[in-house]
Tab-separated table of C-alpha atoms in Angstrom:
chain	number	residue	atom	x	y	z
A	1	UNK	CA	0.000	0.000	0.000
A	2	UNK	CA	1.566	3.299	-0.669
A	3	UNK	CA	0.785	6.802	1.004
A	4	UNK	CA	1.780	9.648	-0.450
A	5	UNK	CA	2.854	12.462	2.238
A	6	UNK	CA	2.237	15.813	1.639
A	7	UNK	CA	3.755	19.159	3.413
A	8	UNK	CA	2.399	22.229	2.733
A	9	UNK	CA	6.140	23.896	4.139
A	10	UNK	CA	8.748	25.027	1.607
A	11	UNK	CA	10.660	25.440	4.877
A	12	UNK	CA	14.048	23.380	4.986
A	13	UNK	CA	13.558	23.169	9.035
A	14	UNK	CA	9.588	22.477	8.668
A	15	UNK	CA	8.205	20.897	10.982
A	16	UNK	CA	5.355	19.588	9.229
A	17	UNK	CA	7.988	18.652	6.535
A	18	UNK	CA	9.774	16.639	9.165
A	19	UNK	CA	6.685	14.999	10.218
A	20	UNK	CA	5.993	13.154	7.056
A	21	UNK	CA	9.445	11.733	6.968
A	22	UNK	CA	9.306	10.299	10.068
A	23	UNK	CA	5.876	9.047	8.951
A	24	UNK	CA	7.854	7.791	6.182
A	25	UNK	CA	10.500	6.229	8.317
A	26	UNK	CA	7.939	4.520	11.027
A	27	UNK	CA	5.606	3.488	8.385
A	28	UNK	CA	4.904	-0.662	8.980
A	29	UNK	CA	6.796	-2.612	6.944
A	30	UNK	CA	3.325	-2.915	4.934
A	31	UNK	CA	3.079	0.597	3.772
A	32	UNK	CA	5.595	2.712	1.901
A	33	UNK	CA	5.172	6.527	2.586
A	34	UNK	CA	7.069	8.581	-0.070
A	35	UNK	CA	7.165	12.461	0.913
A	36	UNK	CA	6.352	14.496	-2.302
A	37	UNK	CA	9.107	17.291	-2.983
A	38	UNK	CA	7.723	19.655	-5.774
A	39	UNK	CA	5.155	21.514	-4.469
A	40	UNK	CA	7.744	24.360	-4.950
A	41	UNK	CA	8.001	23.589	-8.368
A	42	UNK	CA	4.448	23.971	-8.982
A	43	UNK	CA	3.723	27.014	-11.412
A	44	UNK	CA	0.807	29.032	-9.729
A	45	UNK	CA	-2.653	27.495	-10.430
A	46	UNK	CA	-4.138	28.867	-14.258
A	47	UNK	CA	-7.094	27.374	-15.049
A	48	UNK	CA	-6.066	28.069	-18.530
A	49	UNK	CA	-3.109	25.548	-18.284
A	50	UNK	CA	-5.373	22.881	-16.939
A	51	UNK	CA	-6.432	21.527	-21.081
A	52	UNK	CA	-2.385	20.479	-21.068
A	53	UNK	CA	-1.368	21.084	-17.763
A	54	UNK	CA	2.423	21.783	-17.287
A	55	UNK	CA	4.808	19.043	-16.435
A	56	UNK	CA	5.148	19.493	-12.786
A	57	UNK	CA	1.593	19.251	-12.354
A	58	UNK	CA	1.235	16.694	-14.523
A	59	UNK	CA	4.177	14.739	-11.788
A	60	UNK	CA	2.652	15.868	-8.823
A	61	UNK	CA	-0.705	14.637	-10.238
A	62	UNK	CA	0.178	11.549	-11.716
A	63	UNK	CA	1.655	10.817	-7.829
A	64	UNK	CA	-1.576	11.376	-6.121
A	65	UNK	CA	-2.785	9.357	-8.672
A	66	UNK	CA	-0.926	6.245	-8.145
A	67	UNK	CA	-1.319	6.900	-4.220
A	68	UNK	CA	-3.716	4.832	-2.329
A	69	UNK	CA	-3.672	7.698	-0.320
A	70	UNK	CA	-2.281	10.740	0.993
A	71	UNK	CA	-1.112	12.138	4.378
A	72	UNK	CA	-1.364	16.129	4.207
A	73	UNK	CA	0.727	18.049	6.870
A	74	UNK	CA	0.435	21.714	7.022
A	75	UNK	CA	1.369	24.950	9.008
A	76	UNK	CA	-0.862	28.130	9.760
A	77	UNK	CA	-0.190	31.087	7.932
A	78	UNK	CA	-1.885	34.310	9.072
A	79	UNK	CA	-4.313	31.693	9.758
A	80	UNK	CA	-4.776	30.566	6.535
A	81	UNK	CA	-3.893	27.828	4.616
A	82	UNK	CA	-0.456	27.558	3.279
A	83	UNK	CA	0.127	29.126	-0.222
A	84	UNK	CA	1.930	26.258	-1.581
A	85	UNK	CA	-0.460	24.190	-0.047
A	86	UNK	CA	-3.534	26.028	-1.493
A	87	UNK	CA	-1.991	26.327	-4.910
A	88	UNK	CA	-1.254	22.298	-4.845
A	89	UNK	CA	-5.156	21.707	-4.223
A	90	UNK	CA	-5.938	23.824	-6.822
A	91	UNK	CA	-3.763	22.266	-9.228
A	92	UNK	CA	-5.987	19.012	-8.034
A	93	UNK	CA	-9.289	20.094	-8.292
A	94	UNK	CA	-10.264	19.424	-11.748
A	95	UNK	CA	-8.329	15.798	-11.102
A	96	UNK	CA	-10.594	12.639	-11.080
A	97	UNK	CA	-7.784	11.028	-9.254
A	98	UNK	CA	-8.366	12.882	-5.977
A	99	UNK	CA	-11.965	11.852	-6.227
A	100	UNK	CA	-12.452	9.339	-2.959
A	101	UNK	CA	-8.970	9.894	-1.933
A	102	UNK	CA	-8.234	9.137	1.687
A	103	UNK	CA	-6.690	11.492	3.641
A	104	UNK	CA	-4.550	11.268	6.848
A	105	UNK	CA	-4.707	15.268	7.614
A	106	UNK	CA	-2.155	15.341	10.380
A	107	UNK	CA	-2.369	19.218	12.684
A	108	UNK	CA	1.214	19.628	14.250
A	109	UNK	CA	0.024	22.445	15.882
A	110	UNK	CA	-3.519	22.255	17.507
A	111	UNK	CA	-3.967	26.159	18.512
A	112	UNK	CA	-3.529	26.823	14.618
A	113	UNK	CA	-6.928	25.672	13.646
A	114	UNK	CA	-8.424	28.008	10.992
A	115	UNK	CA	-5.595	26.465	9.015
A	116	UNK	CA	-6.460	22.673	9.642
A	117	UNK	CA	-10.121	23.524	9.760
A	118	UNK	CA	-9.718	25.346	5.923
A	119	UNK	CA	-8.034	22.144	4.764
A	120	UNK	CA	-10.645	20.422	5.600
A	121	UNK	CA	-13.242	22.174	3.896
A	122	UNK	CA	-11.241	22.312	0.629
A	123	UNK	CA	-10.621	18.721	0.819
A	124	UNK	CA	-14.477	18.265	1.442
A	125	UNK	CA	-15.406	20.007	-1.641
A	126	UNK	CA	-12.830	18.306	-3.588
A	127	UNK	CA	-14.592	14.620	-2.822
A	128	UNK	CA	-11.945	13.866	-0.740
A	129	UNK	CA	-12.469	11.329	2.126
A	130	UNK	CA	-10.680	12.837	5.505
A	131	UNK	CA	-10.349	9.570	7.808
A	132	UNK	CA	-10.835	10.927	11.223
A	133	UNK	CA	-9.197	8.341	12.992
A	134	UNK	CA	-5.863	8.659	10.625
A	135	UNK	CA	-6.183	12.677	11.218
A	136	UNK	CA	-4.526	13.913	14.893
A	137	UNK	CA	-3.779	16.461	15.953
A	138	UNK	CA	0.158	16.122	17.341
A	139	UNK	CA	1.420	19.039	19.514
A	140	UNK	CA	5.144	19.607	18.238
A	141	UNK	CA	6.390	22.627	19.639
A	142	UNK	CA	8.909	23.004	21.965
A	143	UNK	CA	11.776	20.058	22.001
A	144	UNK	CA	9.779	18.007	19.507
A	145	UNK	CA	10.311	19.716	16.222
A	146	UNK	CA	12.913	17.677	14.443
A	147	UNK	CA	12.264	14.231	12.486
A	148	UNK	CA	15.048	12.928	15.047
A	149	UNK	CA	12.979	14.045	17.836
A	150	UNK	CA	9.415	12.388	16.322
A	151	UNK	CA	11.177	9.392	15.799
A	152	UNK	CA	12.742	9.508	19.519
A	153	UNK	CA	9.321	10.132	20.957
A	154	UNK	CA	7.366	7.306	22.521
A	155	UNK	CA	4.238	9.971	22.387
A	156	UNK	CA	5.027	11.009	19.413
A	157	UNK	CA	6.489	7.819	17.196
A	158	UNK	CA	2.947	6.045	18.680
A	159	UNK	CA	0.787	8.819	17.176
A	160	UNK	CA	1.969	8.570	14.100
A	161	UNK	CA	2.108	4.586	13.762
A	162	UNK	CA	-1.772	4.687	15.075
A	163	UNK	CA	-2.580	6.820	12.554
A	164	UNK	CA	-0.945	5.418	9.533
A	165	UNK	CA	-2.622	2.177	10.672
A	166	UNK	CA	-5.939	3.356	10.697
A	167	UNK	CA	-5.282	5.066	7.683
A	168	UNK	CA	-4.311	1.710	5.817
A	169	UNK	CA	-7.587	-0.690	7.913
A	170	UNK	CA	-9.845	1.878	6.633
A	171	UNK	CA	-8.116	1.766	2.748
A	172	UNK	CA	-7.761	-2.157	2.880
A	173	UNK	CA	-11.568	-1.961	4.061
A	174	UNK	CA	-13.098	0.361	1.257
A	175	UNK	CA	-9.872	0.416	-1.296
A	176	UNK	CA	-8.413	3.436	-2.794
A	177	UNK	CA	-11.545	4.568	-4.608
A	178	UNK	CA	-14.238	3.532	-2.071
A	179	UNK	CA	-16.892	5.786	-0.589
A	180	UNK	CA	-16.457	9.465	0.864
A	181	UNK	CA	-16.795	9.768	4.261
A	182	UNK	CA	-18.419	12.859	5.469
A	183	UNK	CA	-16.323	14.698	7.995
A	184	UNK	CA	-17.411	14.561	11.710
């Protein structure tokens, strides 16, 4: 089963960044998690382009494509979703391969909310299906901001396993193009 991870960070130290590769690294030996890298080679979103879209967002689609499904980590941003992050969805709207798509929508930073809670309402008008048990929120300030630190953290390391586990039960229950599920 493969997951596709997602950071909506351009940021070399993100932290949301560094949370999908440790997602990547603690993934079961069952799952692969590959983290996507050119969402900052994404041209901004033209619905004119979309007829013969331009080769990075015909990668970056063709890789949610082949995903059974993705694992979207963003930050906050004058609470607001992420530009590169909003530009990416938009890029995926008009794409029949998001349609169904789970989604493990992970919120590093629970007290930045009208981000996480945007996301979510994007991704519901897309068709996507957010899985609510694959989507916690994991408190990462302070100490724990690092891949090395995720990785070193019982709290932390265990989050992430449980949700990448639910994620793949509820895909291996309703495969990669089963039903939406409404958010709760």
């Amino acid at each position: 089963m493969h997951i596709l991870a997602i950071s909506g960070s351009l940021r070399e130290a993100s932290i949301n960044s560094a949370l999908c590769r440790a997602a990547a690294r603690l993934a079961p030996p069952a799952l692969r998690v590959s983290v996507y890298g050119g969402l900052g080679g994404l041209p901004l979103f033209n619905p004119d382009l979309e007829a013969v879209a331009p080769p990075a967002v015909q990668a970056f689609r063709a890789a949610v494509g082949e995903a059974d499904a993705l694992l979207i980590a963003s930050p906050e941003y004058a609470h607001g979703i992420s530009g590169p992050m909003k530009n990416a969805l938009d890029w995926l709207v008009g794409f029949e391969g998001t349609v169904g798509k789970p989604i493990a929508l992970f919120n590093t930073s629970p007290r930045a909310h009208h981000a996480y809670e945007s996301l979510r309402e994007v991704l519901q008008t897309m068709s996507t299906g957010i899985v609510a048990g694959a989507s916690p929120a994991i408190p990462l300030l302070g100490a724990c901001i690092t891949e090395r630190a995720m990785l070193e953290s019982p709290e932390v390391s265990r989050a992430i396993r449980s949700a990448l586990e639910a994620l793949a039960v509820h895909v291996a229950g309703s495969g990669a193009s089963g039903p939406v599920f409404p958010l709760a």
